XYZ file of C-alpha atoms in Angstrom:
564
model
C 31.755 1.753 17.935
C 32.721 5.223 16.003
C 34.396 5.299 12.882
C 36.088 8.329 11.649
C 35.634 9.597 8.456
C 39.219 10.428 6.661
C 39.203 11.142 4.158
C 35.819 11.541 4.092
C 34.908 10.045 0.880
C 37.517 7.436 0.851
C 38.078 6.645 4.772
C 41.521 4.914 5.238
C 39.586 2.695 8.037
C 37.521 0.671 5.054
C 40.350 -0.422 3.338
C 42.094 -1.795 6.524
C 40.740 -5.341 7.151
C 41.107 -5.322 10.719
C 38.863 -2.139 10.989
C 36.464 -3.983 8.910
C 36.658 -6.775 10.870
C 35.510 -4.509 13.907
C 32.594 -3.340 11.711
C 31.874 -7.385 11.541
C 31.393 -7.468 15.026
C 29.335 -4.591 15.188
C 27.202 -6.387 12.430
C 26.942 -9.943 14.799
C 26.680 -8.369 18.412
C 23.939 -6.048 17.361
C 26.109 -3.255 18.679
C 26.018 0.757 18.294
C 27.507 1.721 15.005
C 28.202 5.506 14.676
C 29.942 7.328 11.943
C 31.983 10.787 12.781
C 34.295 13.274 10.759
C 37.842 13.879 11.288
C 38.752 17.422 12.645
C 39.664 18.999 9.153
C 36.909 17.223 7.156
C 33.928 18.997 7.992
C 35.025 21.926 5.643
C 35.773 20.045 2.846
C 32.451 17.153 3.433
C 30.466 20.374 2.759
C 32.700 21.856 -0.107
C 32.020 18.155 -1.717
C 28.425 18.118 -1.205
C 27.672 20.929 -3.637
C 29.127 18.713 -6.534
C 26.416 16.481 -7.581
C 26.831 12.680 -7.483
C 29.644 12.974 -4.672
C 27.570 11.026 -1.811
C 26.904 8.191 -4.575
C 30.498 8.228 -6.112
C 31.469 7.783 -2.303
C 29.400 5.074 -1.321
C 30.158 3.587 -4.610
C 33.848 3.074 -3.120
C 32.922 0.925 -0.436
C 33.695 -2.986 -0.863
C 34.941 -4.555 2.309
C 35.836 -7.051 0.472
C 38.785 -5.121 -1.044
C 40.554 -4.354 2.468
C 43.757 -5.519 3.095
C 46.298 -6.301 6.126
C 49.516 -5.782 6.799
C 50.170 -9.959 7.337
C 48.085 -12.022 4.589
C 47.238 -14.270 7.099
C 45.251 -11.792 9.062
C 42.782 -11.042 6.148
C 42.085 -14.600 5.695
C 41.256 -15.588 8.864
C 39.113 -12.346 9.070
C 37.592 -12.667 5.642
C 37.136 -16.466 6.366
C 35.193 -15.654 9.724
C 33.238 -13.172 7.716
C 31.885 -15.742 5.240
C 31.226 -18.079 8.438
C 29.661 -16.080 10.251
C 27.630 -13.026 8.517
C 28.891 -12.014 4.713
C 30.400 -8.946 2.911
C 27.049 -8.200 1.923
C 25.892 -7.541 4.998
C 29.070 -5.922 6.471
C 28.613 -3.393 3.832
C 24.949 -3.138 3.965
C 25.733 -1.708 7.336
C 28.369 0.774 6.240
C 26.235 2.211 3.906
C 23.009 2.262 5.607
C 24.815 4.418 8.647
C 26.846 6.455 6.312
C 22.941 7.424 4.222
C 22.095 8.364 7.475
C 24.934 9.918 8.603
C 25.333 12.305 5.398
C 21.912 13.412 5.396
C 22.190 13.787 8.888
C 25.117 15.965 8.842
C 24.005 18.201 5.929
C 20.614 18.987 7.584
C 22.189 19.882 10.794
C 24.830 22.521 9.230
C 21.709 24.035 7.281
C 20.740 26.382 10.595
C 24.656 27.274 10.724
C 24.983 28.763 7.385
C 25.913 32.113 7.139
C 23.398 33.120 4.338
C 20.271 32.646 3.315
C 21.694 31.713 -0.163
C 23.997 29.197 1.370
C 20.924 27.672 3.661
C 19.175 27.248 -0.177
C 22.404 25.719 -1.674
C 22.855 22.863 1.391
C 18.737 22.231 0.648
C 19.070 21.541 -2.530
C 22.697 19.566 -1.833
C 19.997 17.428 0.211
C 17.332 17.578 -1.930
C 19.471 15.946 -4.866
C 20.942 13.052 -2.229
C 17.645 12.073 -1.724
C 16.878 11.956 -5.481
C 19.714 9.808 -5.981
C 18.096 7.712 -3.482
C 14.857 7.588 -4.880
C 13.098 9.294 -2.040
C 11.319 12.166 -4.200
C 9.007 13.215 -1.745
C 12.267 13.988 0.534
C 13.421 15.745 -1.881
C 10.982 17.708 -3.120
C 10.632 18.946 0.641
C 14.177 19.641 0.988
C 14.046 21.260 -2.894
C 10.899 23.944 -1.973
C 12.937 24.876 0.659
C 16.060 25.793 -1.337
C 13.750 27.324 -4.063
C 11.939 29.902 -1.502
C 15.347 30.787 0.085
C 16.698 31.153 -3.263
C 14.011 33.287 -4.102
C 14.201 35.883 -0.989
C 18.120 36.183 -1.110
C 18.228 35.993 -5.398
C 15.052 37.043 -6.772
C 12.762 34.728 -8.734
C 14.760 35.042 -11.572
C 18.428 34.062 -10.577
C 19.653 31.570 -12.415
C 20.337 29.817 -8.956
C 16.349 29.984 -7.983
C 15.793 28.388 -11.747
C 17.757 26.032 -11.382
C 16.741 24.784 -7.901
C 12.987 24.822 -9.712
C 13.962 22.905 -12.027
C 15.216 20.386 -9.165
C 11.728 20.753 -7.588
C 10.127 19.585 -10.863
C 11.877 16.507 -11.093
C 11.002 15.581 -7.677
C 7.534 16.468 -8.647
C 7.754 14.033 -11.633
C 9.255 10.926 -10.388
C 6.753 10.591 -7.609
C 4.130 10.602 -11.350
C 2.260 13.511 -9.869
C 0.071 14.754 -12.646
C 2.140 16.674 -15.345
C 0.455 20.344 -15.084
C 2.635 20.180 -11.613
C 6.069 19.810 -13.179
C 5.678 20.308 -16.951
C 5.353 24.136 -16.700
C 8.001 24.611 -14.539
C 10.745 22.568 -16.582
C 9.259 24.693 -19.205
C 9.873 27.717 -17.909
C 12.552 27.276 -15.678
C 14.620 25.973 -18.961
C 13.730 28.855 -21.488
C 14.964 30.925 -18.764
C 18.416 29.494 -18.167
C 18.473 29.466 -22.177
C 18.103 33.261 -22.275
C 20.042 34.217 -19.487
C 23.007 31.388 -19.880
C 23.074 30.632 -22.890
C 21.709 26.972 -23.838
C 25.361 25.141 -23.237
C 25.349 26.503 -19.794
C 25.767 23.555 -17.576
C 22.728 24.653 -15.203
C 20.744 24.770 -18.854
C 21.991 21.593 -19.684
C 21.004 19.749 -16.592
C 17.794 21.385 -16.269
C 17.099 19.732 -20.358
C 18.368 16.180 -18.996
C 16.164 16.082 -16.158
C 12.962 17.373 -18.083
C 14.015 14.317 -20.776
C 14.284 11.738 -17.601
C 10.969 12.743 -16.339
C 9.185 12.909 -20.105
C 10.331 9.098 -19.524
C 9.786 8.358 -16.422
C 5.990 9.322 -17.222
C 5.944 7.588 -20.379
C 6.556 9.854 -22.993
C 8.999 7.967 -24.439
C 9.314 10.054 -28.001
C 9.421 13.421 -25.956
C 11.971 12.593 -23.833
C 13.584 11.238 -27.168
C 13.545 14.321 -29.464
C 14.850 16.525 -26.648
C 18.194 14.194 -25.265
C 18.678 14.410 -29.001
C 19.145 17.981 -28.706
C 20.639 17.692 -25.151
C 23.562 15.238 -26.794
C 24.208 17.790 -29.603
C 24.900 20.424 -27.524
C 26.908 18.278 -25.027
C 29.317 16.569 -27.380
C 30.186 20.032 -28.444
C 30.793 21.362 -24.633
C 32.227 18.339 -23.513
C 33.013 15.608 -25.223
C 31.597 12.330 -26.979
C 34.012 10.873 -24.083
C 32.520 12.824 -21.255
C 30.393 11.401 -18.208
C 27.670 14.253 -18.914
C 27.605 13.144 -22.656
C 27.777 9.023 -21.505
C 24.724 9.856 -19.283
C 22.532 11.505 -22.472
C 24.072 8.182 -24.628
C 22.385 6.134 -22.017
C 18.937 8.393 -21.770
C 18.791 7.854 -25.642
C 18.999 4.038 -25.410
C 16.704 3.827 -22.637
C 13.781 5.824 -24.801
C 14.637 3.193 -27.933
C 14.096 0.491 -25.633
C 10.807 1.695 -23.892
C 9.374 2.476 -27.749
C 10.900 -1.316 -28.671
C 14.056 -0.561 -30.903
C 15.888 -3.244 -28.656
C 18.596 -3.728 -31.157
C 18.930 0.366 -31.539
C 19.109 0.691 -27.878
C 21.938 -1.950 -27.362
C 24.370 0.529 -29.993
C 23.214 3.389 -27.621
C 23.758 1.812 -24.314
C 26.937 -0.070 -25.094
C 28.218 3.581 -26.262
C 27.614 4.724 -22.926
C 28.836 2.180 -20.551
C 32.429 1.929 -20.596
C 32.557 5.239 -20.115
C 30.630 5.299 -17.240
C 32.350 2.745 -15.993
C 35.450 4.630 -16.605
C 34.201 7.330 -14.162
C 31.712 6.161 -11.431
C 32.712 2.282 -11.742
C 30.588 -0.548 -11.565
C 28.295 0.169 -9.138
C 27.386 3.394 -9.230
C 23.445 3.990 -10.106
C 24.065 5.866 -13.266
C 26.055 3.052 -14.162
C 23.929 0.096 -13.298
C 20.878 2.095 -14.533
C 22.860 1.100 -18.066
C 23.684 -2.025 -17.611
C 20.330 -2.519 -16.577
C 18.637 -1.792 -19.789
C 21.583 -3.276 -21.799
C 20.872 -6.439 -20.346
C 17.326 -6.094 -21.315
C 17.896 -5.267 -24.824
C 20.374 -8.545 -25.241
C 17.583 -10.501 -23.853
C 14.980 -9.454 -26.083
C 17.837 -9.806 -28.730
C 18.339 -13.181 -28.185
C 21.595 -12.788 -27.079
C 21.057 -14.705 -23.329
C 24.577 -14.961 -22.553
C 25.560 -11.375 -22.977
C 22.614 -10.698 -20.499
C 23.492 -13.195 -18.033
C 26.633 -11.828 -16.311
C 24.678 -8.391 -16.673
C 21.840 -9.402 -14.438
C 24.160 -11.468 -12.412
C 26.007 -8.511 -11.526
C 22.913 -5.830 -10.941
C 21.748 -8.296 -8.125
C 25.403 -8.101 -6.820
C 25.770 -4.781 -6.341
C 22.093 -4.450 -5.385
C 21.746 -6.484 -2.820
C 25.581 -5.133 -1.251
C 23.923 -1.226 -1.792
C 20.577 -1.111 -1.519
C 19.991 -4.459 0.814
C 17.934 -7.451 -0.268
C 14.362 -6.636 0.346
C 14.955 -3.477 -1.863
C 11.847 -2.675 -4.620
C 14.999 -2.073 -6.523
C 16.817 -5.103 -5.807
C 13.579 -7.496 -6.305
C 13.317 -5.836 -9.918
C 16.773 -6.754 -10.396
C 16.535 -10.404 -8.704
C 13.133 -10.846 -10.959
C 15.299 -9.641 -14.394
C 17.599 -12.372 -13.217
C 15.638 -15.713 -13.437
C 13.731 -14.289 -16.094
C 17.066 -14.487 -18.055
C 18.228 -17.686 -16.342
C 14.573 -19.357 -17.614
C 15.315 -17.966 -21.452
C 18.806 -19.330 -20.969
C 17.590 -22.820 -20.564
C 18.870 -23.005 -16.644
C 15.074 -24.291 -15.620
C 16.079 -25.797 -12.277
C 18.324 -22.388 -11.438
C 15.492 -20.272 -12.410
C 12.392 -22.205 -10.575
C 14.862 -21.872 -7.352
C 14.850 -18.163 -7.784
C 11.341 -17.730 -8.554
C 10.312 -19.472 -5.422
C 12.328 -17.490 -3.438
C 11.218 -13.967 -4.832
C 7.282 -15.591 -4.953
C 8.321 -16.133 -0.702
C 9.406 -12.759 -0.685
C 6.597 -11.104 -2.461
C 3.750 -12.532 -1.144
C 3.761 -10.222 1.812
C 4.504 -6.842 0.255
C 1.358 -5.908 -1.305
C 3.638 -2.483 -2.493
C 5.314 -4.868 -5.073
C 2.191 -6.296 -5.931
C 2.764 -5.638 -9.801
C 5.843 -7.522 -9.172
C 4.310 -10.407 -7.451
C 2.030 -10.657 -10.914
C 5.236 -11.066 -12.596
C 6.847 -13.364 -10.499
C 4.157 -15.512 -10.653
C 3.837 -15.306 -14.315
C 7.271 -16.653 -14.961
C 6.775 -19.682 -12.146
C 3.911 -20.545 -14.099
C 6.213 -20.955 -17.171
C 8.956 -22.636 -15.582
C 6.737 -25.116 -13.785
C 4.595 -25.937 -17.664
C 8.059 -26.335 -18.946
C 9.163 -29.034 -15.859
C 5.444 -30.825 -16.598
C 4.225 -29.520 -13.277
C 1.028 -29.025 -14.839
C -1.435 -28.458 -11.667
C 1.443 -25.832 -10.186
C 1.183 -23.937 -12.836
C -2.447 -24.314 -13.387
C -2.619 -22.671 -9.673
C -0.421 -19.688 -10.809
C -2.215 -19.163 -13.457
C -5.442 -18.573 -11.793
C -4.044 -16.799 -8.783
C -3.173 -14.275 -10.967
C -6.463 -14.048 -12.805
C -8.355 -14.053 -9.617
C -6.113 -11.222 -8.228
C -6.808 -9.311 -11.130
C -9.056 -10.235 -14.116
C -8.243 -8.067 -17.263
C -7.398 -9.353 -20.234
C -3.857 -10.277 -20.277
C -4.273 -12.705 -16.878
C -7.475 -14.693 -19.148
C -5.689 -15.043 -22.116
C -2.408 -16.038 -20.213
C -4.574 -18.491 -18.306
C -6.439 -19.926 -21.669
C -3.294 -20.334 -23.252
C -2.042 -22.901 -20.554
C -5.297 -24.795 -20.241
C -5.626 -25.317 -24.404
C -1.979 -27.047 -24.251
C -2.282 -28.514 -20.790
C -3.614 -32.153 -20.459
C -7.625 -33.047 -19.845
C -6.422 -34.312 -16.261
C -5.051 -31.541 -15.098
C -6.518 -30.118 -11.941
C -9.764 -28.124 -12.312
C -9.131 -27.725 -16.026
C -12.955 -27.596 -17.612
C -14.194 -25.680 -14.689
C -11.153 -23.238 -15.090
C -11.354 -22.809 -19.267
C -15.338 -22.745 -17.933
C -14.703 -19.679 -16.121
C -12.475 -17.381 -18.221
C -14.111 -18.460 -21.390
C -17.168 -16.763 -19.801
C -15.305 -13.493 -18.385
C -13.848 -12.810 -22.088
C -16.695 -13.460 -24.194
C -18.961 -11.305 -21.838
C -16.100 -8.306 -21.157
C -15.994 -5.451 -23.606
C -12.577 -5.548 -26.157
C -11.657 -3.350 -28.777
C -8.806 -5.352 -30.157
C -10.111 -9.382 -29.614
C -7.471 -10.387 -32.191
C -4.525 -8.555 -30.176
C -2.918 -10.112 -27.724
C -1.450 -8.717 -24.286
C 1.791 -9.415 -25.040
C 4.473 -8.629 -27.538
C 6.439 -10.379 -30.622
C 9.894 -11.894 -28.957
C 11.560 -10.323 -32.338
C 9.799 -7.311 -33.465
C 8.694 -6.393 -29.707
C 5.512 -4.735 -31.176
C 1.829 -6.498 -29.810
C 1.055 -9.851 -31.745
C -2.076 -9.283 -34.181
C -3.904 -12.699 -35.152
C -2.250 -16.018 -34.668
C 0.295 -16.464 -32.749
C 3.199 -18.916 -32.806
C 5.267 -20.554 -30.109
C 8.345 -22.999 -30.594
C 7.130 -26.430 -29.534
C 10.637 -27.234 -27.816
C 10.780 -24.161 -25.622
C 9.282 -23.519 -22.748
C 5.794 -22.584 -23.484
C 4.729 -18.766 -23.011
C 8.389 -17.836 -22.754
C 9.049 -16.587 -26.518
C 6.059 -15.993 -28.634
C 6.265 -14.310 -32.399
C 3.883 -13.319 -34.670
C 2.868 -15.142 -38.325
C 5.173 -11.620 -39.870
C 8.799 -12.062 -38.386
C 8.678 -15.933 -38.685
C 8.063 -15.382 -42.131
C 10.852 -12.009 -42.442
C 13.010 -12.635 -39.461
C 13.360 -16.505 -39.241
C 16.794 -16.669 -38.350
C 16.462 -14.020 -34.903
C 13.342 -16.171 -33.436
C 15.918 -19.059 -34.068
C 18.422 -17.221 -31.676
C 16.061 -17.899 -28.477
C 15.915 -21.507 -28.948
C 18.206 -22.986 -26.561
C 17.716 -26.719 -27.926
C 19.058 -28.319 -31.174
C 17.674 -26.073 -33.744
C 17.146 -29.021 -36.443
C 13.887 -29.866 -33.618
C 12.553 -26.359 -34.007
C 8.288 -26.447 -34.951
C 6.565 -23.619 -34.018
C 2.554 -24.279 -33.016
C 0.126 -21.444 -33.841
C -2.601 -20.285 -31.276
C -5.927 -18.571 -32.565
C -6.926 -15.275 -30.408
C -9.434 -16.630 -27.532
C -12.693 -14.978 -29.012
C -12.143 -16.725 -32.389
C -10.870 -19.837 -31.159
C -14.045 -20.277 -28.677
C -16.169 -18.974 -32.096
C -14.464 -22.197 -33.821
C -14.827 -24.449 -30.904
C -18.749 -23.685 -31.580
C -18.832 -24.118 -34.558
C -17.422 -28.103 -34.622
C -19.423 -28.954 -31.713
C -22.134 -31.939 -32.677
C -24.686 -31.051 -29.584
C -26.617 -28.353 -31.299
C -29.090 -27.698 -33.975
C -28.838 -26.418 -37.274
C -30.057 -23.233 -36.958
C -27.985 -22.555 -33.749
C -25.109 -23.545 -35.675
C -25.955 -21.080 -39.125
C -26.524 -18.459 -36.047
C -23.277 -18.983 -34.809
C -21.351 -18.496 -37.589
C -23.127 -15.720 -39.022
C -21.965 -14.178 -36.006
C -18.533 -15.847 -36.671
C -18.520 -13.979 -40.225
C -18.961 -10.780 -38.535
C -16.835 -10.643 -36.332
C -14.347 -11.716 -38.851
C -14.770 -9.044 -41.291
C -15.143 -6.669 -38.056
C -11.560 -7.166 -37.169
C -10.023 -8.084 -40.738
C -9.592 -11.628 -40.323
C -7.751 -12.929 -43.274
C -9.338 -15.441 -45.332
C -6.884 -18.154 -45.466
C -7.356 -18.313 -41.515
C -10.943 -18.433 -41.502
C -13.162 -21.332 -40.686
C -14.542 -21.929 -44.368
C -18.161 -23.142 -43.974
C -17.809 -26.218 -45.578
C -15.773 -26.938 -42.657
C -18.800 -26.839 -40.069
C -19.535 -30.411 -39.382
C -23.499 -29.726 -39.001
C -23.747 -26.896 -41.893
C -21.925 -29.442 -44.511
C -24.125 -32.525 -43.636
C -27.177 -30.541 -43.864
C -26.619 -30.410 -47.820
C -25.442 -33.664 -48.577
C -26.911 -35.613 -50.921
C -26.752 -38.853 -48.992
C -27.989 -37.112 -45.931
């Protein structure tokens, strides 16, 4: 089967049901699926390509689903046979996994035509920035050296072309995390260039600024990439617009950058700036689009705000799944931001179904295996919530014997303090970890390896949990329950008249405690131990009030009565 391309980035033949009905059968019979350009398209496929986003405003189009037919009753018998038989999903999945290949295809191929070196550089770098799009850096930064050599014979090292294709070749550097010395300079320099030639409003100067900002946060320099889309928005809302896509994209980098450095609540004014204009010009599924909603439905979780999230996560898995197919790294993130918000919702059953299903997935791809952790993680919770206490016992210890480190034995000692004596391999379990933290080296033993619910910053000392919740899912610390009572109230699904919140004492101190109670040892083991107790209190600033006074020590108290 060929399809022709015509218009070639809004062919009539996928809004025509009975052509995508044809592409059905392709799907089911396993049959030969090519894609080819009308007669007068090949011009303007190529003119198109040099504008950046085209290919993904293009495939960003395509929704079987939409056709229509001429007779009503044709679509719904087709569309009917579709949902029997395959699904949209996977209709589409094949539309837009031939027409990837077919773009690229087609661009590479006219390369050796070209007339010019400069115009070989220009359809390298038209490729280069596809594959970007499509996450494939180290594509890109193949297809982006070449454009930056060619660029340099035919333009000199200098042209603003040549800098901005280096500036291309940086980014593709970046997002694969190669160390920074290989991409810093040359956003560095590639940028002060543009600036002096072009001014710093220049659109080549102004995308070579966003993309240095992306990468400063893609590597994790989160207050970099900050302070300079700052100055990138400044100089875009006067160039284009508060209203413009180029602006709506900066509005977005800005919110991201709150969010990573934990101003949730910041980053939700930010983002929800920036989406309905995006919207507005890509629609819904475009990346730059969901790449928003993405992080907006983030920040209302971590707000509290569960059903603004929902529909958010809802769709990313959507359009995911329909774009980028199901077994996606990008789709599983998605699908795993999904039943994490269904479990904080309070939909336990929904969520435990989902988490299986991604746990089935995972457990295979050791290239997600960071993912798996998570996954795992949040079955854990959903199965303490349900009662299925030897389930998530398992989890629990999968994970730390995957990887011991200090979040996977406190998340583990956590579970077995609450869970019941009977639960399976319990003693032998708390046995085991109790002896990996107390004889690992920590800086921070009254820090835990996970962050306040409210504040988002890492809990210091006790930490509290809301008895009626499921357990490990929202934790605070002592501060915002005492400032902030009413926003930890927010993730309580239940009645909030039964809200109690339980405190937990860091491992290290808790096991100290535990010592320190116990009956089976002597006196002088027991003044040892908490002489040792003392200093590691006043090591890490333990406050008083939560301190184990020593009166409190069965054997150290008995020792001096006067009945004794």
């Amino acid at each position: 089967m060929v399809m022709i391309m015509h218009p070639w980035n809004d062919p009539i033949v996928l809004r025509r049901s009975w052509c995508v009905f044809e592409v059905y059968v392709a799907v089911t019979m396993g049959a030969r699926f090519e894609i080819a350009l009308a007669q007068d398209q090949e011009a303007t496929f190529l003119a198109d390509m040099a504008e950046d986003g085209a290919f993904l405003q293009m495939l960003a189009t395509i929704k079987s689903e939409n056709s229509e037919a001429t007779i009503a009753g044709d679509r719904d018998g087709i569309f009917a046979l579709i949902r029997a038989e395959t699904s949209f999903v996977a209709v589409d999945r094949l539309i837009f996994s031939t027409l990837s290949t077919w773009i690229k295809t087609t661009l590479e191929a006219s390369i050796a035509s070209a007339p010019t070196p400069a115009e070989k550089a220009a359809r390298w770098l038209q490729l280069g920035l596809i594959y970007t799009r499509e996450t494939k850096d180290a594509e890109s930064e193949r297809c982006c050296r070449h454009a930056v050599d060619l660029f340099t014979q035919s333009r000199g090292p200098d042209a603003p072309e040549t800098l901005a294709a280096a500036s291309h070749l940086a980014y593709a550097i970046a997002y694969q995390r190669k160390p920074r010395d290989e991409w810093e300079p040359a956003f560095t320099a590639s940028l002060a260039s543009l600036e002096r030639q072009l001014g710093a409003a220049d659109c080549r100067s102004l995308r070579s600024r966003a993309d240095f900002a992306a990468s400063l946060a893609w590597n994790g320099d989160f207050t970099a990439s900050l302070d300079m889309s700052m100055t990138l928005l400044d100089l875009q809302r006067h160039s284009f617009g508060l209203g413009d896509w180029r602006t709506a994209s900066t509005l977005s980098m800005i919110g991201i950058n709150h969010f990573q450095l934990g101003a949730r609540r910041v980053a939700a004014r930010w983002l929800a700036k920036a989406l309905p204009i995006q919207e507005a010009h890509f629609g819904k599924d475009h990346t730059s689009t969901t790449l928003t909603i993405s992080f907006l439905a983030g920040a209302f979780m971590f707000l509290g705000e569960l059903q603004r999230a929902l529909p958010l996560a809802q769709h990313l898995v959507e359009t995911s799944e329909r774009t980028r197919g199901p077994d996606n790294s990008g789709t599983m993130v998605d699908k795993m931001n999904l039943a994490m918000v269904t479990l904080m919702a309070g939909h336990l059953h929904e969520a435990t179904t989902q988490l299986e299903a991604l746990e089935d997935a995972l457990v295979s791809r050791s290239d997600l295996s960071h993912h798996h952790r998570e996954v795992l993680k949040h079955l854990a919770v959903a199965y303490w919530a349900a009662g299925k206490y030897d389930v998530a016992a398992s989890c629990y210890r999968r994970i730390f014997e995957a990887t011991p480190d200090k979040e996977s034995a406190w998340l583990l000692v956590g579970f077995l303090l609450d869970a019941p004596p009977t639960t399976a391999q319990r003693d032998e379990s708390l046995a085991r970890v109790r002896q990996y933290m107390m004889t690992s080296h920590d800086d921070a033993p009254e820090s835990w390896p996970m962050s306040c619910t409210v504040c988002c910053q890492p809990v210091h000392g006790r930490l509290a949990k809301c008895d009626s919740c499921p357990k490990a899912l929202f934790v605070f610390c002592a501060s915002c329950l005492q400032r902030h009572p009413r926003r930890a109230l927010k993730f309580c699904a239940h009645d909030h008249a039964t809200t109690a919140y339980a405190t937990m004492t860091p491992p290290r101190r808790f096991f100290f405690e535990a010592d320190l109670v116990s009956l089976d040892v002597s006196f002088d083991e027991i003044d040892g131990i908490f002489c040792a107790y003392e200093t590691y209190c006043d090591a890490h600033s333990v406050p008083r009030h939560e301190r184990l006074p020593r009166s409190s020590v069965p054997i150290l108290s008995r020792a001096w009565h006067p009945m004794l």
